[in-house]
Coordinates of C-alpha atoms in Angstrom, one line a residue:
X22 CA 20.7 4.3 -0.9
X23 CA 21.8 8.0 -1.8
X24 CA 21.1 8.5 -5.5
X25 CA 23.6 11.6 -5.9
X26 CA 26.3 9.6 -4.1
X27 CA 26.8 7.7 -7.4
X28 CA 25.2 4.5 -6.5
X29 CA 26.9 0.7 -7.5
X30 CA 24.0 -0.9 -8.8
X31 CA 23.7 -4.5 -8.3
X32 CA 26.3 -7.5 -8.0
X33 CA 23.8 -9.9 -9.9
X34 CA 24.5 -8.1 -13.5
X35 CA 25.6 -9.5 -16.6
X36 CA 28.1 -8.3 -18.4
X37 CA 27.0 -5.3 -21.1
X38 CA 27.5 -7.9 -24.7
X39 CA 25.2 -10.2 -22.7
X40 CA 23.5 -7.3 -21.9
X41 CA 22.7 -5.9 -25.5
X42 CA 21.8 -9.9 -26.5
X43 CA 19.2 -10.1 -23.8
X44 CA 16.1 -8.9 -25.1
X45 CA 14.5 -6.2 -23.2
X46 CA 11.5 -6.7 -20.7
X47 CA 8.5 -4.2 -21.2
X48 CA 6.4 -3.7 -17.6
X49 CA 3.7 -0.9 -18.2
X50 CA 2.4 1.6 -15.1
X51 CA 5.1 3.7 -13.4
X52 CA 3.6 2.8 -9.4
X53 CA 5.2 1.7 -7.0
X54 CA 4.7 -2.2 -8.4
X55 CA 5.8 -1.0 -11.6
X56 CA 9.2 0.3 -10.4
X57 CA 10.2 -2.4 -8.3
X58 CA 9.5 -4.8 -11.0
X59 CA 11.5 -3.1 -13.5
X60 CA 14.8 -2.3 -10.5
X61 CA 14.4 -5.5 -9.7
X62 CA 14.4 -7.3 -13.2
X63 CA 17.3 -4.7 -13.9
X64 CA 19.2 -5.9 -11.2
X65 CA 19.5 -9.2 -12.3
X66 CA 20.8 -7.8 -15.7
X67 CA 17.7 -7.9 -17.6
X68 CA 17.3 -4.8 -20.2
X69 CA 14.0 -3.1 -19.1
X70 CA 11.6 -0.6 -20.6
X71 CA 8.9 1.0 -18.4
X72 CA 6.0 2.6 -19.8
X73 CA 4.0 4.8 -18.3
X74 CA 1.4 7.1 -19.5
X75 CA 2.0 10.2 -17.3
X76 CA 1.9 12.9 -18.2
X77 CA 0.2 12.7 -21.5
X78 CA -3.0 10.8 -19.8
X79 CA -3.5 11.3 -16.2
X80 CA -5.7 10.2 -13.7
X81 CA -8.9 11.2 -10.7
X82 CA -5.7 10.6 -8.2
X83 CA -2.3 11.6 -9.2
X84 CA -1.4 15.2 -9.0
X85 CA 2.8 15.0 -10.7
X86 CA 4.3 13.2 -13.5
X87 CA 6.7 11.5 -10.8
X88 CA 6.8 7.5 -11.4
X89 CA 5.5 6.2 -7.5
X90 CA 3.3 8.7 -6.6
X91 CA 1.6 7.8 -3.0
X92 CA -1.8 8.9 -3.6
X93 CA -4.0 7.7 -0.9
X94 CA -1.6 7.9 1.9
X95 CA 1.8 8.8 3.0
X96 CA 1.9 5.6 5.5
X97 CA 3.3 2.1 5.2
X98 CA 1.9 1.2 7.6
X99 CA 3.4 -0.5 10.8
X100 CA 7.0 -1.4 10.4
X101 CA 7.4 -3.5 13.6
X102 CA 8.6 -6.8 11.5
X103 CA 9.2 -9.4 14.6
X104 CA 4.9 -9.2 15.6
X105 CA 3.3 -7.6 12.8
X106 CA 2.3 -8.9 9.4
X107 CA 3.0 -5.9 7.0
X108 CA 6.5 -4.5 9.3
X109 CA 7.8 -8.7 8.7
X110 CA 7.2 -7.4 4.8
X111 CA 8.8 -4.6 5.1
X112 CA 11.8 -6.5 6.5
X113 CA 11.9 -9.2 4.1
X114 CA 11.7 -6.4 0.9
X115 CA 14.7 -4.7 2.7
X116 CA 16.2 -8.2 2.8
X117 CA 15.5 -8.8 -1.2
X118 CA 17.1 -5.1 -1.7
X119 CA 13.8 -3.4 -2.2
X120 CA 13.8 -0.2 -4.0
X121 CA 10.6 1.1 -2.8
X122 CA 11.7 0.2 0.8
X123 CA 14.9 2.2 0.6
X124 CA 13.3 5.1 -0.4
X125 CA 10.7 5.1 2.3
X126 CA 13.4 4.5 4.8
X127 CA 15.5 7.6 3.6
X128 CA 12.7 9.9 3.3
X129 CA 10.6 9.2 6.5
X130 CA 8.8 11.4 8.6
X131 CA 7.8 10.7 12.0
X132 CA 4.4 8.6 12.7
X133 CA 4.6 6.5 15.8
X134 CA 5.1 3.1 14.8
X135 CA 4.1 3.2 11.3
X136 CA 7.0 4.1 8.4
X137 CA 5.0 7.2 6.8
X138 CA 7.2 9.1 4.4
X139 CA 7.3 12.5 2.8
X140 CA 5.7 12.2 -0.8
X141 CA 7.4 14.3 -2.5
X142 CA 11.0 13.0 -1.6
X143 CA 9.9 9.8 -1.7
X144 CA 8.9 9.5 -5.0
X145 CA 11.7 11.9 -6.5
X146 CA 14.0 9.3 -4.9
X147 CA 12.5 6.4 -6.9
X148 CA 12.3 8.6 -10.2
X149 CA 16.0 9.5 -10.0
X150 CA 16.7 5.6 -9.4
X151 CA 14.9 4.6 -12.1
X152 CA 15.9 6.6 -15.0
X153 CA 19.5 7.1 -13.5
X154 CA 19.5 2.9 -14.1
X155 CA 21.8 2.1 -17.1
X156 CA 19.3 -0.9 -17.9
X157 CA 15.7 1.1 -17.4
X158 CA 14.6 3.3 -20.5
X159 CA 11.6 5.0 -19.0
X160 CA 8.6 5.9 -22.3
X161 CA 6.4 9.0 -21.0
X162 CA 3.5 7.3 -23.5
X163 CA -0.1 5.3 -23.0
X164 CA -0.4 2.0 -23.8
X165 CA -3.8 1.2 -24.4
X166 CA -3.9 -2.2 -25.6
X167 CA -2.2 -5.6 -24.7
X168 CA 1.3 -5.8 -25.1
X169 CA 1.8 -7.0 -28.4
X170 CA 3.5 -10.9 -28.4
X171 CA 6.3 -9.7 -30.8
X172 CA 7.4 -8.1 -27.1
X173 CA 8.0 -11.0 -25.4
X174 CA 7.6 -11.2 -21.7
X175 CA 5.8 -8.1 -20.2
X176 CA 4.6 -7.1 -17.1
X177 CA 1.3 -5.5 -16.3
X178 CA 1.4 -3.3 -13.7
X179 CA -0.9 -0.6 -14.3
X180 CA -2.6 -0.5 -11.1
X181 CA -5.8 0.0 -9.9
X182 CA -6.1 2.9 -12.2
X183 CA -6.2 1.6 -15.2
X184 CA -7.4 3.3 -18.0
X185 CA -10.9 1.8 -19.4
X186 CA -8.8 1.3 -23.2
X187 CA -6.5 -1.1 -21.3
X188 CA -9.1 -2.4 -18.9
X189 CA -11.2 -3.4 -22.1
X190 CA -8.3 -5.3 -23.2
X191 CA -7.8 -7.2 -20.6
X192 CA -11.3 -8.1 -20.0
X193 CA -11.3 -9.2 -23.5
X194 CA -8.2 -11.3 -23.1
X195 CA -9.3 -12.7 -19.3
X196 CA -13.1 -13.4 -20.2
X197 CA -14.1 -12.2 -17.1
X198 CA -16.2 -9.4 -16.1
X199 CA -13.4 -7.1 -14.3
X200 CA -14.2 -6.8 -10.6
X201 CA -14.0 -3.4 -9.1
X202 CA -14.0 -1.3 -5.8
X203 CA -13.6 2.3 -4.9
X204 CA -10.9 3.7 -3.0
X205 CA -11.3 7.4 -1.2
X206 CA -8.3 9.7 -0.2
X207 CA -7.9 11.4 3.1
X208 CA -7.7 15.2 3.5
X209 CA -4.6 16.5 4.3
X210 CA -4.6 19.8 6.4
X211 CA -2.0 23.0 6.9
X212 CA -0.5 22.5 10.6
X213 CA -0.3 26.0 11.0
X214 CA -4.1 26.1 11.0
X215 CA -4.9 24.1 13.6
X216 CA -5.4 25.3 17.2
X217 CA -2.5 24.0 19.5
X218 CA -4.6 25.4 22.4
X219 CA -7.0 22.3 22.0
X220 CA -5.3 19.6 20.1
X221 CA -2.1 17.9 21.2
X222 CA 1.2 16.0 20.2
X223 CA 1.1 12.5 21.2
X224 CA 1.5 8.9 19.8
X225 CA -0.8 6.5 20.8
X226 CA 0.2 5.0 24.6
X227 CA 3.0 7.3 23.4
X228 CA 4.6 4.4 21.8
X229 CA 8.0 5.8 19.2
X230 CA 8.1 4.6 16.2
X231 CA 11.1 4.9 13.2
X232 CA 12.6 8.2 13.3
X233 CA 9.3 9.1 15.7
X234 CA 9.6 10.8 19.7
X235 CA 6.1 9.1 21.1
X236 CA 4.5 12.4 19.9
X237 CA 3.8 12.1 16.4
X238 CA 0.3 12.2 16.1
X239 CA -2.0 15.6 16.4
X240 CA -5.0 14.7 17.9
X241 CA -8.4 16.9 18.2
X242 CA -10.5 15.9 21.3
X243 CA -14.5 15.5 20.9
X244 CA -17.2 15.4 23.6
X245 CA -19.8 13.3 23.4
X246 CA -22.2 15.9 22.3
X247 CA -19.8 17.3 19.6
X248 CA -19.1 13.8 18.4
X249 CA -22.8 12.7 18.3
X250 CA -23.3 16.0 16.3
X251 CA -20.2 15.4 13.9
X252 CA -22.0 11.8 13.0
X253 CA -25.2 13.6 12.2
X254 CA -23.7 16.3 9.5
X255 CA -21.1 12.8 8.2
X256 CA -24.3 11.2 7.3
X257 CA -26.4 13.6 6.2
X258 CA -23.5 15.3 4.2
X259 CA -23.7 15.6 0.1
X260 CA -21.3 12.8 -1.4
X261 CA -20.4 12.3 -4.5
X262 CA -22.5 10.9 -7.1
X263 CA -21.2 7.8 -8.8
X264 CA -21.6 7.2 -12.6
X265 CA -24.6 4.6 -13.5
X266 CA -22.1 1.5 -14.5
X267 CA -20.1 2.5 -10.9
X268 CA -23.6 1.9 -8.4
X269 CA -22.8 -1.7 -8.3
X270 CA -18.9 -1.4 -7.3
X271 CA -18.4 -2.8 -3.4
X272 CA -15.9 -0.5 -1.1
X273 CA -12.8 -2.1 0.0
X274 CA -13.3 -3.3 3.7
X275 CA -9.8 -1.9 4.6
X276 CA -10.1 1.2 2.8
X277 CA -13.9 2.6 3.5
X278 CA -15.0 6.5 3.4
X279 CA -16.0 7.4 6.7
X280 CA -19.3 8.3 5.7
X281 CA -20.4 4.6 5.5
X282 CA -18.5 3.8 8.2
X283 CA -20.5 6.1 10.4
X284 CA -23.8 4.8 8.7
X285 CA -23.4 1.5 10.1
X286 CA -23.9 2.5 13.1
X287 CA -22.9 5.9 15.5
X288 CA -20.4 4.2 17.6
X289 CA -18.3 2.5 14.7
X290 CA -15.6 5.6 14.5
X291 CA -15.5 5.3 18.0
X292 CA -14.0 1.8 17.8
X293 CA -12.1 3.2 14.6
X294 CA -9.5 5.6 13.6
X295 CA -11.4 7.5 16.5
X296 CA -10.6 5.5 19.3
X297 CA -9.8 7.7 22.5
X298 CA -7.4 5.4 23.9
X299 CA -3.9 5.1 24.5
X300 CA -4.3 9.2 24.8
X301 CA -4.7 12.0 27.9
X302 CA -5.4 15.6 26.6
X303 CA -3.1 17.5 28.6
X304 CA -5.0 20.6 28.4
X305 CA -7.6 18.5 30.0
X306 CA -5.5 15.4 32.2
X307 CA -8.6 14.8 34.1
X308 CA -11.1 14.5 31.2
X309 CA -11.7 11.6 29.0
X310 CA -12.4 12.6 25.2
X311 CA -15.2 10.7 24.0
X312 CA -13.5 10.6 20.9
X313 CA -10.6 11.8 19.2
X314 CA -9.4 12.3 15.4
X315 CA -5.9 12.0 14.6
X316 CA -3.6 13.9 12.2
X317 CA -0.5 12.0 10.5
X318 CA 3.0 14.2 8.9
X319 CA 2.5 14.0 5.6
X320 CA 5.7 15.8 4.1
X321 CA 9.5 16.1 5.9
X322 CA 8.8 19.7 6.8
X323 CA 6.3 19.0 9.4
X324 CA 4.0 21.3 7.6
X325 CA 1.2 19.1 6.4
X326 CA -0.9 16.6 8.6
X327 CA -3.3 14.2 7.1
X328 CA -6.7 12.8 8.6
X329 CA -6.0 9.3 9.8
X330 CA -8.9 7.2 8.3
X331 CA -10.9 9.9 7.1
X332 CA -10.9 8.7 3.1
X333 CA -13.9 10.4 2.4
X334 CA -16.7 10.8 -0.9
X335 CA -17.9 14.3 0.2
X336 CA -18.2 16.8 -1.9
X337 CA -15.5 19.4 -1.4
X338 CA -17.9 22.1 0.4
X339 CA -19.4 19.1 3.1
X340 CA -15.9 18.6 3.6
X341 CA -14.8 22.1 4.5
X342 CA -17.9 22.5 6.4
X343 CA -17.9 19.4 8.5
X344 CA -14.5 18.8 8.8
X345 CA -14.0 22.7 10.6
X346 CA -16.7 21.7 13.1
X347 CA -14.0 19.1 14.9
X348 CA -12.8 20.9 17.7
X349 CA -9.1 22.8 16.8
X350 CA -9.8 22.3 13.1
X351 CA -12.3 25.2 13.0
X352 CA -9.9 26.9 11.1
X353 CA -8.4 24.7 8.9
X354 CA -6.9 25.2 5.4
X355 CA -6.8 22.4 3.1
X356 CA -3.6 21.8 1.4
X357 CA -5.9 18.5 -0.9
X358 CA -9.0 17.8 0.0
X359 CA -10.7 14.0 0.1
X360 CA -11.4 12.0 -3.3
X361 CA -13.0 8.7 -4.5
X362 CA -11.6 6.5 -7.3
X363 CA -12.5 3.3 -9.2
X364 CA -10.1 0.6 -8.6
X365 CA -10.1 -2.5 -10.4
X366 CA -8.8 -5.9 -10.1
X367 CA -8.6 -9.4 -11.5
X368 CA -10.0 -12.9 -10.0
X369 CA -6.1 -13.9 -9.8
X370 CA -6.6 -17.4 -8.3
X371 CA -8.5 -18.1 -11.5
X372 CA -6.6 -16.5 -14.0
X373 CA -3.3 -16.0 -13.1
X374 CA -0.8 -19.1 -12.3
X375 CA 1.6 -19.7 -9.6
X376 CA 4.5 -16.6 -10.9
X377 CA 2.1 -14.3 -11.7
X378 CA 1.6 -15.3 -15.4
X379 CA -1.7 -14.9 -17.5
X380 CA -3.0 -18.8 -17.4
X381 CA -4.0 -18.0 -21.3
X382 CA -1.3 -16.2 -22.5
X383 CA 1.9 -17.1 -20.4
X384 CA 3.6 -14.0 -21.9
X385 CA 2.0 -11.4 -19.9
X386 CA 2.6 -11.3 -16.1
X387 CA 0.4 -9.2 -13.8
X388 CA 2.1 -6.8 -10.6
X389 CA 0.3 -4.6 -8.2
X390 CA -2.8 -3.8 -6.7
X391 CA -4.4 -5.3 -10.4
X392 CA -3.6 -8.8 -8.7
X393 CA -5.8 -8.5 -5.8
X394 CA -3.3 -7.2 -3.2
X395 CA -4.2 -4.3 -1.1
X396 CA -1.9 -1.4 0.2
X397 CA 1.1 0.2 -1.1
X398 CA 3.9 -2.2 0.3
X399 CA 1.6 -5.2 -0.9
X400 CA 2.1 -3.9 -4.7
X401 CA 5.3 -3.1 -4.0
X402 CA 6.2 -7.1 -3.0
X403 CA 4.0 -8.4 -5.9
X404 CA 5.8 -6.2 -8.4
X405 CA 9.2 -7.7 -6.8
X406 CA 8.2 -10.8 -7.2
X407 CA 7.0 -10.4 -10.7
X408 CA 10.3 -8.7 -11.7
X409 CA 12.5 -11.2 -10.0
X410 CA 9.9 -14.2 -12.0
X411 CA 10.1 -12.5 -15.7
X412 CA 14.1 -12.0 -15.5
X413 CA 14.6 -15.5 -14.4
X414 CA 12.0 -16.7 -16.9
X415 CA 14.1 -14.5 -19.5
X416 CA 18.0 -15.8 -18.4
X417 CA 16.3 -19.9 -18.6
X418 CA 16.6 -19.9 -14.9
X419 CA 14.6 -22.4 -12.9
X420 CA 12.0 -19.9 -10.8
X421 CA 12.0 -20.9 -7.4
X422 CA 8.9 -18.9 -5.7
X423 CA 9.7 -17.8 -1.8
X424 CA 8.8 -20.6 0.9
X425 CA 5.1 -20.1 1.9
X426 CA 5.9 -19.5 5.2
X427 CA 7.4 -15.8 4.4
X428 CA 5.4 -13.2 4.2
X429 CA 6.1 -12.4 0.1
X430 CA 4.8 -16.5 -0.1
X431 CA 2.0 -16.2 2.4
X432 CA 0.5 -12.8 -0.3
X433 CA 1.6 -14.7 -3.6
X434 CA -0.5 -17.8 -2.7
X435 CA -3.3 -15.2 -1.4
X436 CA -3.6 -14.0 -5.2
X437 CA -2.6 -17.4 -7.0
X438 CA -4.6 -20.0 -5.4
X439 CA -5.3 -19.2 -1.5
X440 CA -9.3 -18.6 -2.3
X441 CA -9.2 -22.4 -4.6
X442 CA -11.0 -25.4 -2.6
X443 CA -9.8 -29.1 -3.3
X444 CA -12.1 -29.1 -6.5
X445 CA -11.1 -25.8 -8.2
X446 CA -14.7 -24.2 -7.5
X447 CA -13.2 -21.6 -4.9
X448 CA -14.8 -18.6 -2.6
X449 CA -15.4 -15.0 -3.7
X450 CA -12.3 -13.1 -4.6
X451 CA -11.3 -10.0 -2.8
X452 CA -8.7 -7.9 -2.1
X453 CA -6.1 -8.4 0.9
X454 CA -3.6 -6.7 2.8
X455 CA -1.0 -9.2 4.3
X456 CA -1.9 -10.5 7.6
X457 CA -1.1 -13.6 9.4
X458 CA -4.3 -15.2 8.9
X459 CA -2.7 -15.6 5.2
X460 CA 0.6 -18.0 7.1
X461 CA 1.0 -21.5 7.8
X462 CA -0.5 -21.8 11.4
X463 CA 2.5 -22.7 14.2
X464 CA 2.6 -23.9 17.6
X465 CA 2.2 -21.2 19.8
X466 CA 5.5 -21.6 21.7
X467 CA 5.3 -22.5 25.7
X468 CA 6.4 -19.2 28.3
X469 CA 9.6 -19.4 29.3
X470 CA 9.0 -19.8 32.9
X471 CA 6.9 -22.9 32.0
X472 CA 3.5 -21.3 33.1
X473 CA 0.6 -20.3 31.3
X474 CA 0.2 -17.8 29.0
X475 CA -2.6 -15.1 29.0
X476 CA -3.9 -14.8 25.5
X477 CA -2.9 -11.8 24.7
X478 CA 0.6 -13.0 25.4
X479 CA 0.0 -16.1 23.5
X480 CA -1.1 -14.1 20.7
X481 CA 2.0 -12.2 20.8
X482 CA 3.9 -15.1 21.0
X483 CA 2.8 -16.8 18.0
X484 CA 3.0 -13.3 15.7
X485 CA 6.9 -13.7 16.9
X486 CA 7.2 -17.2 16.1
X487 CA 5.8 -16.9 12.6
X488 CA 7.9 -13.8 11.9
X489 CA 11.1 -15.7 12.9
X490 CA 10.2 -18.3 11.0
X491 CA 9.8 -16.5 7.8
X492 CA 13.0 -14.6 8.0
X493 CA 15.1 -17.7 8.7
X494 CA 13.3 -19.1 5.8
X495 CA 13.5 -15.8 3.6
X496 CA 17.4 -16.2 4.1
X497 CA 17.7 -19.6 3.2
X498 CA 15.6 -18.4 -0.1
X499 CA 18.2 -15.9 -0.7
X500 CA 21.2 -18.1 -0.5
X501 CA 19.6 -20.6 -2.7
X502 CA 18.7 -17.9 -5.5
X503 CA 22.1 -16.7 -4.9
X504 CA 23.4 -20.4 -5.8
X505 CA 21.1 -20.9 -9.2
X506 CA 22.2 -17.3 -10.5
X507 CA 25.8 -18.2 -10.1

């Protein structure tokens, strides 16, 4: 959708005297969950005011005052929907008319298979949408309590930032001790200071991707010796010293600082975001790289490239100073360098009920990486779903959650009950991206030329199976909503 082409908004609206009768639904945090709970909701003619604290409080992460600021990444990850977990939610948010999905796909940059996008565009896009919405009122202000209950519904969405005022509050209100993690940023480098006459353009097995040629990546080749030596100085390197009450935090599994990745052992990049495979070094056809880093576009002008996997708690100087001894980077200039944040989140299955509603206080819905999901398109579909649930709640609609067997149900029942045994007691709580270990299992289906698979190809297989599946279920969900809302 093209902002400045005067945009239709939705076909689900109510007319404007219903309109000015509704009462207004508050969601607080301006991320990306925040924003497609509030288009959402808006879109199904609910009156919506987002709050969000920026500028007058920032944070460790955010550098603007734009509302969906990608701070840790410019990627979406894959966006191949018919065999990969997070491309299938991609599709179905494009399906559900996604706000935060067409933004990313009009501001793109080339990354192989992955949907990365440039930053700024990207979030100027959403920004414009959003206050350009005649049902959104957007309030630059903190809110550092509970919503109050003379609100109404309300949507938490404040992320995994969220200030210790609020946090407080909703510790208070949850009676549970907050769980946390940290979550590092990669650097992101100048391409015009890195040497072309050792690094390369190439995608992995040189595979395209949306908008991309097969050559998206930059990749920096290390010997063995170099490598071994690059380990050393990543684990020796000053890092950042944590606060007393942060010692205790875990890392995030999916999102670790290569510094610990590299203490558990020298050969764990290797296997990591500095696999060698899928690559030839065409200054070198006839020599293997023991290793190799890889650079990602990070803005639409090509002009900044960001470390693939290197989130990172060194201090600034180890950074310069370790990062320049990867071969082609000896001269690099950092546009940002690498960060480490506190992220927080709730013990959903416990607290929160089947629509994303506080069990003690059915008011207050929560959206966002606050639930327990992981990644950017994850908050995205949780603050969709939260939007869709309070403007249903608000118009006496029945809410009808999606089908399990989609990849929105599959993550909802992740954070509402997926970690509950028979008896309630449950496992440990964590953090997830979506993945198909999260899906109804299927029959893996037989080859067409009746022989047997190899298990790669039955794995394959099955990934395609569940996605069509969940599509064909996804669209029946549609139609149905279409058919309660009238």
């Amino acid at each position: 959708m093209c902002i400045e082409d005067a945009p239709a908004y939705g076909h689900n609206k109510l007319n404007m005297s219903q309109n000015m009768r509704t009462p207004p639904l508050h969601i607080v945090g301006g991320g990306l969950a925040g924003c497609e709970a509030a288009w959402a909701a808006a879109e199904r003619g609910i009156p919506v005011i987002l709050h969000e604290m920026r500028p007058h409080r920032s944070t460790d992460a955010h550098q603007s005052d734009a509302l969906a600021e990608l701070v840790c990444s410019n990627s979406l990850r894959s966006d191949d929907y018919q065999a990969n977990a997070v491309g299938l939610l991609h599709e179905e948010l494009r399906r559900c008319g996604s706000l935060i999905m067409a933004a990313a796909d009009a501001h793109q940059v080339p990354a192989g298979s992955a949907l990365a996008v440039d930053r700024e565009g990207f979030s100027a896009h959403i920004t414009t949408a959003i206050e350009a919405h005649p049902l959104i009122t957007v309030q630059r202000e903190e809110i550092a309590e509970l919503p109050p209950e003379s609100w109404g519904p309300a949507i938490l969405a404040t992320g995994p930032l969220t200030s210790r005022a609020l946090g407080d509050a909703i510790g208070a209100v949850t009676g549970e001790q907050g769980l946390a993690f940290f979550d590092a940023i990669a650097p992101i480098i100048h391409k015009d200071s890195i040497d072309f006459g050792i690094c390369w353009f190439q995608s992995r097995y040189d595979k395209p991707g949306p908008g991309g040629t097969g050559a998206d990546y930059i990749n920096c080749p290390l010997t063995k010796p170099q490598y071994e030596a690059f380990i050393a100085a990543l684990v020796s390197g000053d890092k950042t010293e944590f606060k007393q009450w942060e010692k205790d935090t875990p890392y995030f599994e999916g999102c670790l600082p290569v510094e610990i990745m590299a203490e558990r052992g020298p050969e764990t990049l290797r296997f990591g975001p500095m696999k060698p495979v899928g690559l030839t070094d065409p200054h070198h056809p006839d020599v293997k790289p023991h290793a190799i880093l890889q650079l990602r576009q990070d803005n639409a002008l090509g002009t900044l490239y960001n470390m693939v996997g290197f989130q990172t708690k060194l201090t600034y100087g180890e950074q310069k100073r370790i990062f320049r001894t990867i071969p082609g980077l000896e001269g690099a200039e950092f546009a940002r360098l690498g960060g480490i944040h506190r992220n927080t989140y709730l013990n959903s299955p416990k607290l929160l009920d089947a629509t994303l509603r506080l069990k003690t206080r059915p008011q207050l819905r929560f959206a966002g990486q606050m639930t327990g999901v992981e990644g950017y398109v994850e908050s995205t579909a949780s603050g969709l779903l939260a939007g869709r649930f309070a403007a249903d709640e608000i118009l006496g609609r029945t809410i009808v959650p999606p089908p399990g067997v989609t990849a929105l149900g599959a993550l909802l029942a992740h954070v509402t009950g997926g970690h509950l045994s028979a008896d309630g007691a449950g496992l440990e709580f964590q953090p997830m991206n979506i993945n198909f270990g999260l899906f109804p299992e299927i029959a893996t289906p037989p080859a067409p030329d009746g022989k047997r698979m190899r298990r790669g190809m039955r794995k394959l297989a099955r990934k395609q199976a569940m996605s069509q599946r969940a599509l064909k279920a996804l669209e029946t969900w549609l139609h149905s909503e279409e058919q309660i809302s009238g």
